[in-house]
mmCIF file of C-alpha atoms in Angstrom:
data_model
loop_
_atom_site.group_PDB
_atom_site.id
_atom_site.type_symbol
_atom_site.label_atom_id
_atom_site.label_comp_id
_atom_site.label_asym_id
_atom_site.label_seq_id
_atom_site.Cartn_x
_atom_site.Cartn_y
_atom_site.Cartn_z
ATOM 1 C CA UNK A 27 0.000 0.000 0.000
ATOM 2 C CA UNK A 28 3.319 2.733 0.656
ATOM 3 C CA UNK A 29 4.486 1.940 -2.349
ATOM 4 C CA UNK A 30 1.138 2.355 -4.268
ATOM 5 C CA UNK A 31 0.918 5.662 -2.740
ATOM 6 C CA UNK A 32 4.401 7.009 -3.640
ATOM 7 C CA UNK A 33 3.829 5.803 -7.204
ATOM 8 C CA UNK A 34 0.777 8.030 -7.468
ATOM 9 C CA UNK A 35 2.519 10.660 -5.495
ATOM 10 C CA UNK A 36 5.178 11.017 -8.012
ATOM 11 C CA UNK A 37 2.418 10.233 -10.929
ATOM 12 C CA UNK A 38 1.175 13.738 -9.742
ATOM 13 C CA UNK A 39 4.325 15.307 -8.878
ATOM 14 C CA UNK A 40 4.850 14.946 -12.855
ATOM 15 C CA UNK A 41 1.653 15.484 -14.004
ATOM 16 C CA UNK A 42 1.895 19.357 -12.429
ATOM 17 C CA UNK A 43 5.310 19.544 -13.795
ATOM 18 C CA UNK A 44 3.684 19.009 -17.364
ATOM 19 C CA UNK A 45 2.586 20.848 -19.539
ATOM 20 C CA UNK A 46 -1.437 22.125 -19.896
ATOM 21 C CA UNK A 47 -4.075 20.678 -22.033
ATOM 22 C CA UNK A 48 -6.983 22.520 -24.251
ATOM 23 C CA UNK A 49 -10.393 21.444 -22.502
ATOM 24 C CA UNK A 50 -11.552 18.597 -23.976
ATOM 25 C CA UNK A 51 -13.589 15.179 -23.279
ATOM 26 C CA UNK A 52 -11.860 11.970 -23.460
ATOM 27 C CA UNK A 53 -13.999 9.066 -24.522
ATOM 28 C CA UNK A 54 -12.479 6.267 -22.010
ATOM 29 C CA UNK A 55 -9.798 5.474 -19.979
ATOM 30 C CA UNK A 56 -7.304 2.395 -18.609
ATOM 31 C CA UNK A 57 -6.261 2.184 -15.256
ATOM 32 C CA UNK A 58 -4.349 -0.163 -12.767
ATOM 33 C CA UNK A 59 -4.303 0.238 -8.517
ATOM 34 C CA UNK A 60 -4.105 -1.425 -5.222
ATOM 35 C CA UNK A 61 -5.296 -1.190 -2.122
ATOM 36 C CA UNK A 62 -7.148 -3.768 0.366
ATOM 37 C CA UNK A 63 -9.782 -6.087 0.587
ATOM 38 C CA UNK A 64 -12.358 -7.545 3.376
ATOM 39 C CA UNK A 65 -14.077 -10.510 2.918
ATOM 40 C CA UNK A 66 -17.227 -11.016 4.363
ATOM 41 C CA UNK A 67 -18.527 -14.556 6.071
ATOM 42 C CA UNK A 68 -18.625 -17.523 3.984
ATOM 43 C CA UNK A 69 -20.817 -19.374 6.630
ATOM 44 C CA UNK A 70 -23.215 -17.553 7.685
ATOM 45 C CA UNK A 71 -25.151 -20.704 9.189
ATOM 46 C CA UNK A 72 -21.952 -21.546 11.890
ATOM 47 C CA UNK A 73 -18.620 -20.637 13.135
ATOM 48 C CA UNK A 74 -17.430 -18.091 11.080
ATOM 49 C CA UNK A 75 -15.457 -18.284 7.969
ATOM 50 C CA UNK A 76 -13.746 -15.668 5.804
ATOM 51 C CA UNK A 77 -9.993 -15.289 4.384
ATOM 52 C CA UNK A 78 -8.078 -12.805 6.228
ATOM 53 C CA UNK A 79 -8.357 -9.158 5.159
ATOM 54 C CA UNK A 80 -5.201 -7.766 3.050
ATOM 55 C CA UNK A 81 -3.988 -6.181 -0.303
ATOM 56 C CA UNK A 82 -5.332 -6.084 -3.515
ATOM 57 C CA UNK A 83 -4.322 -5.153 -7.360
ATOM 58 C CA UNK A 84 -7.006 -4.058 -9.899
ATOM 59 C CA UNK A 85 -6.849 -3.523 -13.543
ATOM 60 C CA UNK A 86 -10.090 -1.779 -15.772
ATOM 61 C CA UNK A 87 -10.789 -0.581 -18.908
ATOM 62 C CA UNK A 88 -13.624 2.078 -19.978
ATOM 63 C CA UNK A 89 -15.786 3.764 -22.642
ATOM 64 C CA UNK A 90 -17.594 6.855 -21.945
ATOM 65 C CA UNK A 91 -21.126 7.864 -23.859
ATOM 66 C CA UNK A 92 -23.971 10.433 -23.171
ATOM 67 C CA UNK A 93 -21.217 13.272 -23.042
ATOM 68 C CA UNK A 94 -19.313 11.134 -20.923
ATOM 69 C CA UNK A 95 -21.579 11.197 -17.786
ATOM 70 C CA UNK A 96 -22.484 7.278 -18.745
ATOM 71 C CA UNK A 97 -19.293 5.275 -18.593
ATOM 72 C CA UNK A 98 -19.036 0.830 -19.532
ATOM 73 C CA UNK A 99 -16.260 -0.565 -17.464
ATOM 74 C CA UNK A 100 -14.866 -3.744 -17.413
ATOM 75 C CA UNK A 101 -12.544 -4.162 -14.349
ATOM 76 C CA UNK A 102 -10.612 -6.946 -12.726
ATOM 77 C CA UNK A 103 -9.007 -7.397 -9.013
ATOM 78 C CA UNK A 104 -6.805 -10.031 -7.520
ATOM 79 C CA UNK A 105 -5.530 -11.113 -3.765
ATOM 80 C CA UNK A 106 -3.829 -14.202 -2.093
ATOM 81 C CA UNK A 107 -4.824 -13.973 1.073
ATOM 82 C CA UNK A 108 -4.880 -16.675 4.210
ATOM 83 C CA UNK A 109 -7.493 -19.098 4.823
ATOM 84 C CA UNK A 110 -7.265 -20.827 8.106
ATOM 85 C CA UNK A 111 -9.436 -23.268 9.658
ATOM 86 C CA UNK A 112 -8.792 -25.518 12.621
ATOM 87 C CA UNK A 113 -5.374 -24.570 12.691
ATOM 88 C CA UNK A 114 -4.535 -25.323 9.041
ATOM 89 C CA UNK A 115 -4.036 -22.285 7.148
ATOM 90 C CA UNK A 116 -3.871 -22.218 2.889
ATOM 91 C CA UNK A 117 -3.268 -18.924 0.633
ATOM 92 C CA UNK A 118 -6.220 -18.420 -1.699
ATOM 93 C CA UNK A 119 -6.066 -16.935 -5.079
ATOM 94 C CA UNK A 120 -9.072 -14.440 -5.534
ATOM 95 C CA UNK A 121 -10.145 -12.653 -8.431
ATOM 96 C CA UNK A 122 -12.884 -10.213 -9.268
ATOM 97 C CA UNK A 123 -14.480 -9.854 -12.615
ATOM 98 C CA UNK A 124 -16.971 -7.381 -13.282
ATOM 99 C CA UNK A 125 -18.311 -5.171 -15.955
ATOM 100 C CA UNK A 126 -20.282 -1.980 -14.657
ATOM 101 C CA UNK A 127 -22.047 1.408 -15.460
ATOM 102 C CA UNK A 128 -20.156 4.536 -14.299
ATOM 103 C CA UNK A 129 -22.635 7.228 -13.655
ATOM 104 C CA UNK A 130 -20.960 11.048 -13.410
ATOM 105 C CA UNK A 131 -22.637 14.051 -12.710
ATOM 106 C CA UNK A 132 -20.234 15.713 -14.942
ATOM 107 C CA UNK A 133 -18.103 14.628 -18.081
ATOM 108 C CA UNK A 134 -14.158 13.666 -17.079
ATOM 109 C CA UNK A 135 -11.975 16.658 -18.964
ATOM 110 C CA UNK A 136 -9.192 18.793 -18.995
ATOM 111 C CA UNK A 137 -9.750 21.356 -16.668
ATOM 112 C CA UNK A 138 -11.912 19.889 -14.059
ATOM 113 C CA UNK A 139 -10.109 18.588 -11.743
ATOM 114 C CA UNK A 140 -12.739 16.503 -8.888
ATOM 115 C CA UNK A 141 -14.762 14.371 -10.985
ATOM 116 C CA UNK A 142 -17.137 11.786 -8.787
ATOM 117 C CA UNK A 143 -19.054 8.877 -10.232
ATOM 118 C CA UNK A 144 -21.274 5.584 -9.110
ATOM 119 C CA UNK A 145 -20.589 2.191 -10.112
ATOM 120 C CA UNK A 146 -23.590 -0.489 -10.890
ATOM 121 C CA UNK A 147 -22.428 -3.649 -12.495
ATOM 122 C CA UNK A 148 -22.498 -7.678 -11.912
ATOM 123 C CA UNK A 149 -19.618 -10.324 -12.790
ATOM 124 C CA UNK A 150 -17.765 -13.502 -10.981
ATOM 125 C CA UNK A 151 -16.156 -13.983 -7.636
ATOM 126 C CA UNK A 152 -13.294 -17.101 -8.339
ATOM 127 C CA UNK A 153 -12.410 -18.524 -4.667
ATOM 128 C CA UNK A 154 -9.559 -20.772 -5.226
ATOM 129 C CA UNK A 155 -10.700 -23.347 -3.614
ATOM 130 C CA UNK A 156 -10.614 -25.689 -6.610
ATOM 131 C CA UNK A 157 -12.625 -28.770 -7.623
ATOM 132 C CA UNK A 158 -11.783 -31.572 -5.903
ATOM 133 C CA UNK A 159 -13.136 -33.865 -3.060
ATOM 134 C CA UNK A 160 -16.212 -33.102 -0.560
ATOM 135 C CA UNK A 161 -14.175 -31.276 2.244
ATOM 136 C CA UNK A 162 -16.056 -31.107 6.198
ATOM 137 C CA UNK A 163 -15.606 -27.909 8.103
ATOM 138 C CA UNK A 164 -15.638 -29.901 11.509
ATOM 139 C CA UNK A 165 -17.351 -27.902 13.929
ATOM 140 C CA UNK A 166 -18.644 -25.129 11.715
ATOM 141 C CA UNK A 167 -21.273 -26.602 10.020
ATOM 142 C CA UNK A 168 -20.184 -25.911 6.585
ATOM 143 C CA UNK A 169 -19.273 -28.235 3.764
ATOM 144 C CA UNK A 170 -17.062 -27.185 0.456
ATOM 145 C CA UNK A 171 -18.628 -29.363 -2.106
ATOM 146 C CA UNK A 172 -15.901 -29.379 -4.212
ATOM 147 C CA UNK A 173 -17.330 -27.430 -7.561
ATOM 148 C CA UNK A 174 -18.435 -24.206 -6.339
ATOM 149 C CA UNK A 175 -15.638 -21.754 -5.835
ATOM 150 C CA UNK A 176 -16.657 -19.383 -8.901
ATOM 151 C CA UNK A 177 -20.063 -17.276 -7.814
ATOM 152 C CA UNK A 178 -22.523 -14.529 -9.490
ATOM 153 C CA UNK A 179 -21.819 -11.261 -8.010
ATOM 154 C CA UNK A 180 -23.688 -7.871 -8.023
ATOM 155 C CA UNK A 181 -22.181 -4.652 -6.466
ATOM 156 C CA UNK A 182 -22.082 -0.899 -6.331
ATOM 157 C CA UNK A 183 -19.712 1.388 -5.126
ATOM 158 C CA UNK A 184 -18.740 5.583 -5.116
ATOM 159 C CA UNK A 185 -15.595 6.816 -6.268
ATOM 160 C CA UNK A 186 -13.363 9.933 -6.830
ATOM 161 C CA UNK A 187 -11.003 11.084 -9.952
ATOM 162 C CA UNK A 188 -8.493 13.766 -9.509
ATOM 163 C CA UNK A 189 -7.579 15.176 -12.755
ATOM 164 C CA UNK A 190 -5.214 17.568 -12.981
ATOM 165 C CA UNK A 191 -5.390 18.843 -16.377
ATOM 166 C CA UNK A 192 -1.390 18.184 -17.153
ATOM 167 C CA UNK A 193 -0.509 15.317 -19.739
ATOM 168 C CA UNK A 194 2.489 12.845 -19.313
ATOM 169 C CA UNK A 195 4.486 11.510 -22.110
ATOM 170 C CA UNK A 196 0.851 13.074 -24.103
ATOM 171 C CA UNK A 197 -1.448 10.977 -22.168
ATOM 172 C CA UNK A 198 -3.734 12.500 -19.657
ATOM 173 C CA UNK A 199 -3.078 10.680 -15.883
ATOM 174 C CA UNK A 200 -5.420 11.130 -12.771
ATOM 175 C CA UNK A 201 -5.874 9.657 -9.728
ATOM 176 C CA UNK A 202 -9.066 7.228 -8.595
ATOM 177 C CA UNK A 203 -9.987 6.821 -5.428
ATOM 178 C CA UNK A 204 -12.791 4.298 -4.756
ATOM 179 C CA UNK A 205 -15.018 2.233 -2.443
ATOM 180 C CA UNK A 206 -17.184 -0.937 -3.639
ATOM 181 C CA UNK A 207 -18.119 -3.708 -2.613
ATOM 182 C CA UNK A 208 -18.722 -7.233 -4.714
ATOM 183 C CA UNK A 209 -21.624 -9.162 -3.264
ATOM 184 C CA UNK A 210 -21.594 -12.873 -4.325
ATOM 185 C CA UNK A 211 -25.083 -14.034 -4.213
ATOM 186 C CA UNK A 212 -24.121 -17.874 -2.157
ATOM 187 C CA UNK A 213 -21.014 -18.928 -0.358
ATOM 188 C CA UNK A 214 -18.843 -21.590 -1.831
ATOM 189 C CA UNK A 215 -19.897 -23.448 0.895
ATOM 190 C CA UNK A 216 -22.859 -25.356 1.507
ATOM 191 C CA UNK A 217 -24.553 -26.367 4.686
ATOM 192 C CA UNK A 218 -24.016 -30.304 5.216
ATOM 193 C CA UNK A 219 -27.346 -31.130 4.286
ATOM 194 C CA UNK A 220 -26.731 -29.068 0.909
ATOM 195 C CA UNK A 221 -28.177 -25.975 1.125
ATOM 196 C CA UNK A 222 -26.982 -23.132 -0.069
ATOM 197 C CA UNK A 223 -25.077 -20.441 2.096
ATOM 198 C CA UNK A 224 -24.581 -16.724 1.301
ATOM 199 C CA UNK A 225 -24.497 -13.785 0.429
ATOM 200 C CA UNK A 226 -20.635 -12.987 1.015
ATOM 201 C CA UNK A 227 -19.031 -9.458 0.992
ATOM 202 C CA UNK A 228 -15.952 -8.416 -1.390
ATOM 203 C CA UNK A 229 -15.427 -5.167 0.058
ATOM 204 C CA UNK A 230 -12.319 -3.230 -1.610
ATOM 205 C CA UNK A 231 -10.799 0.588 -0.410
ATOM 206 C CA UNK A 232 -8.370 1.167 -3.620
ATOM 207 C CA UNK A 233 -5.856 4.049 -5.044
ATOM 208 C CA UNK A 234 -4.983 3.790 -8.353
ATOM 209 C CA UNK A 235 -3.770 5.653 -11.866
ATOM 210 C CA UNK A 236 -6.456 5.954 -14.759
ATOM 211 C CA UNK A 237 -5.034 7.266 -18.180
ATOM 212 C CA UNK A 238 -7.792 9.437 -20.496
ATOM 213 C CA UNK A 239 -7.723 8.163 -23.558
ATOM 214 C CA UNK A 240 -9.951 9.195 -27.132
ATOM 215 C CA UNK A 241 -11.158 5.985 -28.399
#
């Protein structure tokens, strides 16, 4: 997370030491961040169960329409975080896919420099878990069935761009800040008679670099 924020620090150190751009929309942009991660209870039903809270990396590409107050995004996050249960702790690989709507008040441009927007959008929590054999949560009633590691998700979340209206090596840079949270609609776990458990919380916090592009 330091060194996430010293690479956007100096991002914006240069960006001021740039040069200034004519006022202009930008029809989409590419980004890449970190920042951290809390999962929610996978069993819900029982002694609690949820990977440890930590980092996370995200990647996302979007298009901008309606004079770029309506934004398509597809975006991607990953952790390895601890799982422990019963004293037996494994590192699972987690990834978030999603593709959303960006709603802005205003259109991202040169010369406006706080730019807020709303995220709606749905995609795929992947647990690694991995297919395999039945496994027994002794004590928590909670079963992994083995197949079920990769679940729907829905989720929303509020963020923040900082554009500075400088370009870098001719690309426009800013700075995101944003909060959202990925809601898979059932645990990967089951309760031992099969039912389903959920929902589970993907709540992220991340900082990250988005570069204005005219597609």
């Amino acid at each position: 997370m330091r060194g996430m924020l010293g690479t956007a620090g100096a991002a914006l150190a240069a960006l001021l030491a740039a040069g200034p751009l004519a006022a202009q929309d930008y029809a989409g942009a590419i980004g890449y961040g970190g920042g951290g991660v809390w999962f929610g209870d996978f069993n819900e039903s029982g002694t609690p169960l949820a990977m440890d809270a930590g980092w996370l990396a995200t990647a996302s590409a979007e298009h901008y329409m309606v004079s770029g107050r309506l934004g398509a995004r597809l975006g991607a996050a990953f952790t390895n975080r601890p799982f422990t249960v019963s004293g037996d702790t494994r590192d699972i690989n987690t990834w978030l896919f999603d593709a959303s709507l960006l709603l802005r008040p205003l259109p991202a441009r040169a010369g406006r420099s706080v730019v807020p927007f709303l995220s709606l959008g749905a995609g795929v929590a992947s647990y690694g878990f991995g297919d395999g054999r039945r496994v027994v949560f002794e004590g928590s009633n909670a079963v992994y069935p083995g197949d079920t590691d990769r679940q729907l998700t829905v989720g929303g979340g509020l963020g923040i761009d900082f554009i500075p209206g400088r370009s870098f090596w001719g690309t426009p840079l800013g700075i995101r800040l944003e909060a959202a949270d990925h809601v898979a609609l059932e645990s990967p776990f089951q309760t031992p008679g099969g039912d389903a458990l959920g929902p589970v919380h993907n709540v992220r916090v991340t900082l990250g670099l988005i570069g204005l592009v005219d597609l």
